[in-house]
One Martini backbone bead per residue (centre of mass of N, CA, C, O) as a GRO file, in nm:
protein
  260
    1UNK     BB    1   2.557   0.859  -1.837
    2UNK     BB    2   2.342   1.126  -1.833
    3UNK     BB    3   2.107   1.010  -1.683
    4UNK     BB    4   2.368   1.037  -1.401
    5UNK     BB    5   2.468   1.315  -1.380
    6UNK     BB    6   2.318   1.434  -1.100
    7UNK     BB    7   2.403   1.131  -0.959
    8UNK     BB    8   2.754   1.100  -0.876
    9UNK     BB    9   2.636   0.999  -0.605
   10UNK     BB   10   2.654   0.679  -0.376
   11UNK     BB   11   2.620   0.507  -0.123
   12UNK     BB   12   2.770   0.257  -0.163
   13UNK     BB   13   3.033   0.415  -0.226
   14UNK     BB   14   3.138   0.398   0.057
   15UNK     BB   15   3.175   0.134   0.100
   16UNK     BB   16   3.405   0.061  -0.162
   17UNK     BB   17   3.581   0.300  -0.046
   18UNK     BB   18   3.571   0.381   0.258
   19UNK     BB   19   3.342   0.537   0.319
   20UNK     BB   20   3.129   0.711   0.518
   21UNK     BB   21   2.811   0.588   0.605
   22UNK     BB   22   2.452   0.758   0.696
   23UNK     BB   23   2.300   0.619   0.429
   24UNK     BB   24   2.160   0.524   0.156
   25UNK     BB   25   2.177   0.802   0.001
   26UNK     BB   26   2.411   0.902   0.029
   27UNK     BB   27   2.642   1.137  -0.069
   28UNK     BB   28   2.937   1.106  -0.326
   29UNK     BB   29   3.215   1.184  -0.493
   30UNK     BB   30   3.110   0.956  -0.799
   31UNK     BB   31   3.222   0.861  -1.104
   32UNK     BB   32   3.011   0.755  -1.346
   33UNK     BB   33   3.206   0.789  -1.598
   34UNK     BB   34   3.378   0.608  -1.500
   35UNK     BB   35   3.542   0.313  -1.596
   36UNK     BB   36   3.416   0.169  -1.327
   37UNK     BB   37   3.142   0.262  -1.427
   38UNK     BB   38   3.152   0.195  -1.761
   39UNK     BB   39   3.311  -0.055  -1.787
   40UNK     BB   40   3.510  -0.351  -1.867
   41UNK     BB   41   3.769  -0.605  -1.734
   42UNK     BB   42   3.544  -0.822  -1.869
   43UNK     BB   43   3.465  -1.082  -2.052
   44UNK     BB   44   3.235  -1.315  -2.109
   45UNK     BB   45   3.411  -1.553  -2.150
   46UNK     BB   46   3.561  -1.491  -1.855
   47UNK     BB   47   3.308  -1.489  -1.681
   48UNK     BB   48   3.246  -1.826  -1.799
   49UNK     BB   49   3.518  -1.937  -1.699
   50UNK     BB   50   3.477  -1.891  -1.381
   51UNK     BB   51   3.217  -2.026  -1.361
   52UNK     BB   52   3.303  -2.341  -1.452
   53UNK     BB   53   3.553  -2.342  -1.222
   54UNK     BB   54   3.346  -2.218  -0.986
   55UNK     BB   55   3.073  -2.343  -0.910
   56UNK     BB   56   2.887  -2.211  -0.683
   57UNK     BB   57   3.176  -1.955  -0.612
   58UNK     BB   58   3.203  -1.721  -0.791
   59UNK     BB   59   3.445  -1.415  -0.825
   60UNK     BB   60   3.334  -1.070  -0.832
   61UNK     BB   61   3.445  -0.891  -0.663
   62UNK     BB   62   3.448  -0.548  -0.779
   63UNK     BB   63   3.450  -0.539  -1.026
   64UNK     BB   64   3.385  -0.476  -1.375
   65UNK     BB   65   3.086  -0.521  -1.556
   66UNK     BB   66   2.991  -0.290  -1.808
   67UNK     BB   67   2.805  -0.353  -2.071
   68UNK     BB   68   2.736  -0.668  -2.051
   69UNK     BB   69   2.677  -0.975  -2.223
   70UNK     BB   70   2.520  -1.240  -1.944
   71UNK     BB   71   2.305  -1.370  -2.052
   72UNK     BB   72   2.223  -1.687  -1.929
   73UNK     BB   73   2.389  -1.695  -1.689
   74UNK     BB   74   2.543  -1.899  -1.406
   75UNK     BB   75   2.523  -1.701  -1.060
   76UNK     BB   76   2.505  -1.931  -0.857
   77UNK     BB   77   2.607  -1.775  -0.549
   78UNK     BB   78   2.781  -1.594  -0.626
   79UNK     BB   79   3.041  -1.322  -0.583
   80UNK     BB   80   2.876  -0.948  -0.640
   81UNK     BB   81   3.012  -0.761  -0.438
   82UNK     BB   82   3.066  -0.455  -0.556
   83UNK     BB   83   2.995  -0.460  -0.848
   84UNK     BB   84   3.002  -0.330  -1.189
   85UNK     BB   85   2.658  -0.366  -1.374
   86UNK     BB   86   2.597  -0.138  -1.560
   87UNK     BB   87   2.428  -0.188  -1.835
   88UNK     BB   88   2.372  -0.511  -1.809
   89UNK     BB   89   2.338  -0.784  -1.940
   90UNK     BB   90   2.075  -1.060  -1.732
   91UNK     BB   91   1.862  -1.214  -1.934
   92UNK     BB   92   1.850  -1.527  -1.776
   93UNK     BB   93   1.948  -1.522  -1.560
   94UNK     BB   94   2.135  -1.691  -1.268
   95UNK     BB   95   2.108  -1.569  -0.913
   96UNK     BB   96   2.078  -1.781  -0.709
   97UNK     BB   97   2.222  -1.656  -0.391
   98UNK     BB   98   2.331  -1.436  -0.449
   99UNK     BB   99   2.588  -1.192  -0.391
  100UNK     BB  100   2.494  -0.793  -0.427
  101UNK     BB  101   2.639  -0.648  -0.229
  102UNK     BB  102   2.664  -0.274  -0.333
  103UNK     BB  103   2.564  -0.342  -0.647
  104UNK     BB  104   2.587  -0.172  -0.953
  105UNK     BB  105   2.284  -0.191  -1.131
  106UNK     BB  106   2.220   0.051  -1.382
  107UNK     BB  107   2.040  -0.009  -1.619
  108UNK     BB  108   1.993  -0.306  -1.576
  109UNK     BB  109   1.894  -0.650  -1.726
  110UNK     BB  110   1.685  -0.895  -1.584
  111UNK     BB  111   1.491  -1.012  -1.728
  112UNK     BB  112   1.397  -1.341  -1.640
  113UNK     BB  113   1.524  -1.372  -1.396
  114UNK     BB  114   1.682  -1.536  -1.124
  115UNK     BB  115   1.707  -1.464  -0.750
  116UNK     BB  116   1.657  -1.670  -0.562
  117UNK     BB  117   1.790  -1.570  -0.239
  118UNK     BB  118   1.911  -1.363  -0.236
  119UNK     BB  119   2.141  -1.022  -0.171
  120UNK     BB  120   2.054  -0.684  -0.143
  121UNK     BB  121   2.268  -0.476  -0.012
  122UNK     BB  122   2.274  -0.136  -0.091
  123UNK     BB  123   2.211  -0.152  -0.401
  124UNK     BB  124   2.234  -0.020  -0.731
  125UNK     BB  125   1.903   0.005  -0.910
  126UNK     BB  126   1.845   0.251  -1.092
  127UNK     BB  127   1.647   0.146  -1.383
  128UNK     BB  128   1.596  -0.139  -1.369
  129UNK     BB  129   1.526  -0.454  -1.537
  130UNK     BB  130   1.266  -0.711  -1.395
  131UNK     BB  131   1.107  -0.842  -1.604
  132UNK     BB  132   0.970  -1.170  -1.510
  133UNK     BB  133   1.136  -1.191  -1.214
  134UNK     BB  134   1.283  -1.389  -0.948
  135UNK     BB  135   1.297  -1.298  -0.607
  136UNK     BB  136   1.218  -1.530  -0.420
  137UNK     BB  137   1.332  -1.444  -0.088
  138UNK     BB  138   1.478  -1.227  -0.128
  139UNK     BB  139   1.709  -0.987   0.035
  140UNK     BB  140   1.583  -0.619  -0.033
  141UNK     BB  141   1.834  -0.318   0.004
  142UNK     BB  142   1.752  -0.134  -0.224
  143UNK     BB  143   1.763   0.081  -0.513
  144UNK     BB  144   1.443   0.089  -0.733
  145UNK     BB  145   1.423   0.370  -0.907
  146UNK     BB  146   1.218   0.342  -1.150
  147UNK     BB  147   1.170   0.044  -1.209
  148UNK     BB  148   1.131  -0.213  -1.355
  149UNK     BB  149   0.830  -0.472  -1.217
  150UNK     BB  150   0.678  -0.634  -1.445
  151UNK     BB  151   0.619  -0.952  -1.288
  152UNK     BB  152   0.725  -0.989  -1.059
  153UNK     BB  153   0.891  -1.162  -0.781
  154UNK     BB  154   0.799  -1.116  -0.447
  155UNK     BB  155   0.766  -1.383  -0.293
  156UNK     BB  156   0.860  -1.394   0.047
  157UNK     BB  157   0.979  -1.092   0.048
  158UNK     BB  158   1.280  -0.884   0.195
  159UNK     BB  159   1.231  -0.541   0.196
  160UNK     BB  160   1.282  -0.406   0.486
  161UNK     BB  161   1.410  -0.252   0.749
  162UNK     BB  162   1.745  -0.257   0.891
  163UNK     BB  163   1.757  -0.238   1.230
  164UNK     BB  164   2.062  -0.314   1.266
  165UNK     BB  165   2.164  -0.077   1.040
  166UNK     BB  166   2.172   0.234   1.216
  167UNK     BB  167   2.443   0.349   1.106
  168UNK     BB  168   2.415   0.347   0.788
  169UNK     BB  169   2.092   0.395   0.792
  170UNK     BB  170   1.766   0.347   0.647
  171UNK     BB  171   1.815  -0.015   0.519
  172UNK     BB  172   1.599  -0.036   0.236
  173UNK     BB  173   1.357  -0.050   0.041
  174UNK     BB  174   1.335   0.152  -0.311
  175UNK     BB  175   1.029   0.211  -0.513
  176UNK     BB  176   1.071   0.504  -0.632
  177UNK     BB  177   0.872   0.485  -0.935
  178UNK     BB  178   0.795   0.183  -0.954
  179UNK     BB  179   0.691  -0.069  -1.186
  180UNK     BB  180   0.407  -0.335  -1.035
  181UNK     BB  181   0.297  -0.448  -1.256
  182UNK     BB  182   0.149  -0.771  -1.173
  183UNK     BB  183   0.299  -0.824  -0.932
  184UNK     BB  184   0.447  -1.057  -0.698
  185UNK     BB  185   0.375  -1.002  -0.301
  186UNK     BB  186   0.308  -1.268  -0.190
  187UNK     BB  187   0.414  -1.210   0.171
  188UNK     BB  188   0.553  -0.948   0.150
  189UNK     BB  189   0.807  -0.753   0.286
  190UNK     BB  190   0.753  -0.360   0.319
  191UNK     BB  191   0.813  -0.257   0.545
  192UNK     BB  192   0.964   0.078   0.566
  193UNK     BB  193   0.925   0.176   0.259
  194UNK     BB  194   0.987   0.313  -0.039
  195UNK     BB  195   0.653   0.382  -0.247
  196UNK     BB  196   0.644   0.639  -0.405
  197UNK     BB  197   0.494   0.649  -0.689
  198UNK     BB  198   0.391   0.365  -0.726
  199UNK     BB  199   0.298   0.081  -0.892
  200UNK     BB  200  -0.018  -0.180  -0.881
  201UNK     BB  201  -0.113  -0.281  -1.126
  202UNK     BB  202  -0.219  -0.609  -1.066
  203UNK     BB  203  -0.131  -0.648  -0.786
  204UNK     BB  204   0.022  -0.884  -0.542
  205UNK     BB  205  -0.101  -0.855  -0.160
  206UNK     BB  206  -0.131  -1.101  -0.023
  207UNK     BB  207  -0.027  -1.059   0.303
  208UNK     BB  208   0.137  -0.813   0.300
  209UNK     BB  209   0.367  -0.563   0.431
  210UNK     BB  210   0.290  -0.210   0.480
  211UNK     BB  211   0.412  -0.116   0.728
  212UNK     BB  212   0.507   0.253   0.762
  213UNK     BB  213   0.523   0.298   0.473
  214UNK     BB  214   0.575   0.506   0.184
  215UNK     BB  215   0.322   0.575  -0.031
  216UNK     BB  216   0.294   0.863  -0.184
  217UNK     BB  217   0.169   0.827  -0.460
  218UNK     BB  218   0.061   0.591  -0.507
  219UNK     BB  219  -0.073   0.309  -0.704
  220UNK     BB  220  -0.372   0.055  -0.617
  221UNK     BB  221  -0.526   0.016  -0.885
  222UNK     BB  222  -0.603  -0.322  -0.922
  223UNK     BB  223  -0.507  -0.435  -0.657
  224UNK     BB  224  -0.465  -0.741  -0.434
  225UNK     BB  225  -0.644  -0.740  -0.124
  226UNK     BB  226  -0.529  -0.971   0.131
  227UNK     BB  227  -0.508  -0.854   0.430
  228UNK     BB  228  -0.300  -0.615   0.419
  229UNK     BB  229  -0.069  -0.408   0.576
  230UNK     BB  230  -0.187  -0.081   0.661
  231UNK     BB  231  -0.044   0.022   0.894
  232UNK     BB  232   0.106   0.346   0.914
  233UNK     BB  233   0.077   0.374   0.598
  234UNK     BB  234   0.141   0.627   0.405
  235UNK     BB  235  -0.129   0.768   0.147
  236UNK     BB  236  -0.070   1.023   0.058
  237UNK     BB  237  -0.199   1.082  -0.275
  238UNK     BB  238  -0.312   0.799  -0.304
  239UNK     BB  239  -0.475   0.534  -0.541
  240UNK     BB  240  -0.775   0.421  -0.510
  241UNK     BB  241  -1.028   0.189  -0.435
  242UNK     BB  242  -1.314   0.238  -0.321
  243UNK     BB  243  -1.389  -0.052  -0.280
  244UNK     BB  244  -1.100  -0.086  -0.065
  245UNK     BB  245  -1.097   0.108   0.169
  246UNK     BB  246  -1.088  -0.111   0.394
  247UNK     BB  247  -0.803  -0.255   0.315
  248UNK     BB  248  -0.701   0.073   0.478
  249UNK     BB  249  -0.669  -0.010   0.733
  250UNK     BB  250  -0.448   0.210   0.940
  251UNK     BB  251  -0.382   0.425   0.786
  252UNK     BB  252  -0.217   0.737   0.662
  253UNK     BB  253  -0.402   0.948   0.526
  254UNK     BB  254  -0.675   0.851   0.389
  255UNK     BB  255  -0.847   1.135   0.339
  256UNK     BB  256  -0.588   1.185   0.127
  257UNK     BB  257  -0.688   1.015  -0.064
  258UNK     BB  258  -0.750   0.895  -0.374
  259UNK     BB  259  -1.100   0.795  -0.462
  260UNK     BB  260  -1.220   0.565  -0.740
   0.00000   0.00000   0.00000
């Protein structure tokens, strides 16, 4: 866990432990090292018995399953709200509908996973790896910084600022330098999202909105720009292409943006 030894503490941990919580960032005393966030107190086996015995139902709420393989289980439907599956590999797991609210999975592996309509609220994925992932519907106010998102499908996904939690202040998707070459964002809500430093090569953006997100150094170039909502967009040192550049009517600070 040396890689988050830095990072010691994190907004989910707010809701999880019962302690209050102003921010989807906001640090709290939370030891990344501890058994709870590095162990984990069920086996495969268990995991996959609970899975048959309540298919589409079953309760992993708070758990820790951290650094099992989980891969290719169907977690249809599951109730995995705050379960902590810290560098857990899920890939080729099935995860539709399933609810990750508050769910820990740094450095965890979900590549080639279903995540279709799922719901991820507040979830610290700082890390993890979606190579491939379908989260197409599903409603996303993660902190996936950092993370791999190369070829994920996020059409038709929401992950917008939720203007109705702002008691626990401003939770949305948070992108921030996470790599989305290739990825489908066809019709996905971006509004007032932290894109900064985002990798966007070859990502599909058509009808998308990114309405107010930042996107400060975020990186557009080779990107499928078609309708996309770039009205308030704060575009600062971030790089496009040259000739697309009509296509980022209405962003903010568009003349400091690196034009290529």
């Amino acid at each position: 866990m040396q890689r988050f030894g830095s990072r010691m503490i994190v907004a989910a941990a707010a809701c999880l432990l019962g302690l209050p919580s102003s921010a989807q960032d906001m640090m709290s005393h939370v030891d990344l090292s501890s058994p709870m966030f590095a162990s984990a107190e069920m086996t495969r086996a268990e995991v996959e018995a609970s899975l048959k015995a309540l298919p589409g139902s079953a309760d992993f709420s708070g758990r820790s399953l951290n650094g099992l393989d989980l891969s290719g289980l169907d977690f249809s439907g599951a109730n995995l709200r705050a379960a902590r599956l810290n560098r857990a590999k899920l890939s080729g797991a099935k995860l539709d509908g399933a609810v990750l609210d508050q769910a820990w999975a740094m450095a965890a592996d979900f590549s080639g996973a279903s995540l279709k309509n799922a719901h991820l609220f507040g979830s610290q994925m700082q890390e993890a790896k979606f190579d491939g992932a379908d989260l197409s519907g599903a409603r996303v106010t993660a902190d996936l910084s950092r993370a791999s998102l190369r070829n994920v499908k996020f059409a038709g996904a929401d992950l917008a600022a939720d203007m109705k939690n702002q008691s626990m202040g401003l939770m949305r998707g948070v992108l921030r330098s996470a790599d989305l070459a290739g990825a489908d964002l066809e019709g996905t809500n971006l509004a007032l999202t932290d894109l900064q430093f985002a990798k966007f090569s070859g990502a599909n953006l058509k009808g998308a909105s990114l309405a107010e997100a930042e996107a400060g150094g975020a990186d557009f170039r080779g990107a499928i720009l078609d309708h996309t909502n770039f009205n308030g967009t704060d575009v600062t040192s971030a790089r496009i292409d040259a000739a697309q550049e009509k296509a980022f009517a209405g962003a903010k600070n568009l003349d400091r943006a690196f034009k290529e």
